[in-house]
XYZ file of C-alpha atoms in Angstrom:
207
model
C 76.048 141.051 52.158
C 73.747 141.161 54.971
C 70.453 143.633 55.337
C 69.161 144.275 58.814
C 65.818 145.957 59.668
C 66.325 148.079 62.709
C 62.518 149.190 63.284
C 60.323 147.445 65.647
C 58.248 145.418 66.198
C 60.370 142.854 64.037
C 63.992 143.916 64.121
C 65.913 141.201 62.393
C 68.056 140.292 59.451
C 66.222 140.429 55.798
C 66.154 137.907 53.474
C 66.276 139.008 49.635
C 62.395 138.896 48.546
C 61.272 140.385 52.305
C 59.518 143.222 53.074
C 60.744 145.869 55.765
C 59.030 148.778 57.691
C 62.467 150.361 57.837
C 62.853 153.027 55.573
C 66.878 153.066 56.042
C 67.851 149.300 56.581
C 71.383 148.621 57.272
C 73.765 146.996 54.525
C 76.881 145.480 55.514
C 79.800 143.040 54.299
C 83.221 142.718 53.099
C 85.323 143.677 50.399
C 88.914 144.639 49.660
C 90.241 147.076 52.033
C 90.042 150.559 50.734
C 87.459 149.981 47.991
C 84.514 151.664 47.286
C 81.203 149.807 47.099
C 78.567 151.596 44.756
C 75.076 150.253 45.230
C 72.287 150.523 42.184
C 68.566 150.008 41.908
C 67.225 148.210 38.882
C 70.891 148.393 37.450
C 71.048 151.926 37.003
C 69.723 154.328 39.546
C 72.491 155.320 41.800
C 71.655 154.843 45.551
C 75.301 155.634 47.050
C 78.505 154.438 48.054
C 80.397 152.900 50.942
C 84.142 152.655 51.691
C 85.659 149.311 52.969
C 87.731 150.030 56.273
C 90.999 148.812 56.761
C 89.554 145.326 57.636
C 87.472 145.161 54.737
C 84.164 145.873 56.321
C 81.819 148.444 54.949
C 78.253 149.630 56.037
C 75.634 151.587 53.932
C 72.391 152.724 55.262
C 70.284 154.489 52.412
C 66.874 156.448 52.880
C 64.574 154.539 50.837
C 61.236 155.406 49.675
C 58.209 152.779 49.804
C 58.321 150.853 46.684
C 60.125 147.703 45.641
C 63.641 147.421 44.995
C 66.278 145.469 43.123
C 69.617 146.215 44.584
C 73.164 145.415 43.353
C 76.835 146.334 43.996
C 79.963 146.972 42.142
C 83.356 147.288 43.967
C 86.043 150.118 42.785
C 89.459 149.913 43.790
C 92.088 153.138 44.412
C 93.280 152.701 41.177
C 89.621 152.892 39.574
C 89.397 149.461 38.437
C 85.931 148.389 38.711
C 84.768 144.575 39.406
C 84.080 142.500 36.349
C 80.870 141.175 37.745
C 77.758 142.784 39.752
C 76.576 141.230 42.819
C 73.563 139.086 42.884
C 70.517 141.542 43.196
C 69.117 141.721 46.732
C 65.065 142.115 46.364
C 63.626 144.126 49.085
C 60.184 146.046 49.491
C 59.993 148.876 52.021
C 56.582 149.291 53.338
C 55.998 151.957 56.279
C 52.138 152.724 55.807
C 50.006 150.853 58.772
C 47.540 148.593 57.535
C 43.755 149.192 57.539
C 41.957 147.846 60.802
C 40.267 144.726 61.014
C 37.437 144.915 58.176
C 34.768 142.539 59.965
C 34.698 140.337 63.213
C 32.256 137.948 63.564
C 31.470 135.022 66.252
C 29.380 132.281 65.448
C 27.515 129.958 68.133
C 27.415 126.289 66.611
C 25.734 124.753 69.320
C 22.076 124.214 69.648
C 19.089 125.215 70.511
C 20.478 128.577 69.032
C 22.964 128.610 66.358
C 23.840 132.268 65.165
C 26.138 135.096 65.269
C 26.900 136.385 68.447
C 26.691 140.332 68.713
C 29.024 142.267 70.521
C 28.114 141.892 74.203
C 25.896 138.942 73.267
C 25.969 135.593 75.238
C 26.486 131.943 73.588
C 26.661 128.456 75.016
C 29.156 127.673 72.474
C 32.693 126.947 74.251
C 34.238 126.585 70.922
C 32.772 129.496 68.686
C 34.369 130.234 65.313
C 35.835 133.867 64.872
C 36.217 135.021 61.609
C 36.658 138.242 59.411
C 38.389 140.187 57.037
C 41.671 141.951 56.876
C 44.411 143.156 54.526
C 45.440 140.325 52.368
C 48.458 138.228 53.408
C 48.771 140.130 56.721
C 48.466 138.476 60.163
C 45.581 139.135 62.950
C 46.940 139.408 66.179
C 44.194 138.456 68.551
C 43.983 138.913 72.389
C 41.324 137.466 74.823
C 41.047 139.844 78.009
C 44.240 141.461 76.888
C 45.898 137.915 76.860
C 47.405 137.085 73.448
C 45.981 133.937 71.980
C 46.732 133.331 68.418
C 48.394 134.981 65.544
C 46.203 134.429 62.528
C 47.664 134.402 58.973
C 44.829 136.145 56.538
C 44.754 134.645 53.052
C 45.080 136.097 49.853
C 41.501 137.003 49.707
C 41.667 138.762 53.087
C 39.877 136.094 54.888
C 40.974 134.855 58.286
C 39.390 132.212 60.899
C 40.295 130.913 64.471
C 38.524 128.694 66.771
C 39.756 128.835 70.252
C 41.659 125.959 72.081
C 41.247 124.956 74.596
C 37.601 125.629 75.211
C 36.706 128.775 76.488
C 35.959 129.389 80.302
C 32.635 130.750 81.423
C 32.303 134.378 81.493
C 33.334 137.467 79.948
C 35.715 137.459 76.912
C 36.886 140.790 75.377
C 38.544 140.172 72.128
C 40.882 142.722 70.559
C 42.875 142.409 67.390
C 45.860 144.038 65.908
C 46.593 143.721 62.191
C 50.457 143.301 61.297
C 51.426 143.622 57.562
C 54.365 141.735 55.771
C 56.435 144.344 56.429
C 55.841 144.334 60.095
C 53.523 147.706 60.353
C 51.052 147.476 63.118
C 47.392 149.162 63.297
C 46.724 149.854 66.831
C 44.493 147.527 68.918
C 40.614 147.277 68.127
C 37.881 147.997 70.564
C 36.979 145.030 72.486
C 34.532 142.564 71.092
C 32.689 141.033 73.998
C 31.047 137.819 74.290
C 29.787 136.033 77.278
C 30.087 132.109 77.635
C 27.447 130.499 79.585
C 27.143 126.808 78.949
C 25.607 125.723 82.140
C 21.801 124.769 82.350
C 19.771 127.009 84.779
C 18.274 125.089 87.938
C 14.934 123.503 87.383
C 11.799 125.751 88.862
C 11.335 124.536 92.567
């Protein structure tokens, strides 16, 4: 049995225990030609059936609401005989809801003489500032610098994330946008840019 997620941004085969933003994932597999494969959720809720073709191939595309599923199957032949065993459960979470946007976005300057948080539009002499914030727990923050991807950062179970650029930032303006992506692949629209101006070059002396 294979299960496919057919909805972007992540279109791939799913493993038992995965999350998906596809409310009509494709189940497929093989059984005796002409038999009927019956699908259940949590052992009792009938989801539907699929008939194996002459080559024994079957395809099933249920419509699933958001929630947790434990999907099993039985096989019934043309004479009405039902398989004596139930397939192993395929665990799946369907989640089609976009995550909340970034909760906070903080840039910290750790280079003297001024060590502080850098406000949006502010200047810093730290070419390796720490960028951190909050987002939906166990999601990813996809970070862009001047519209160029720089990192995909894991958010921990408490909703915290942290990033430090490497290599060092170049002199000038850096506008950071972020996209939050949850475990099912749902993405929040990109945030407005948070701009910092990097200037680590000392000014010329008075003449």
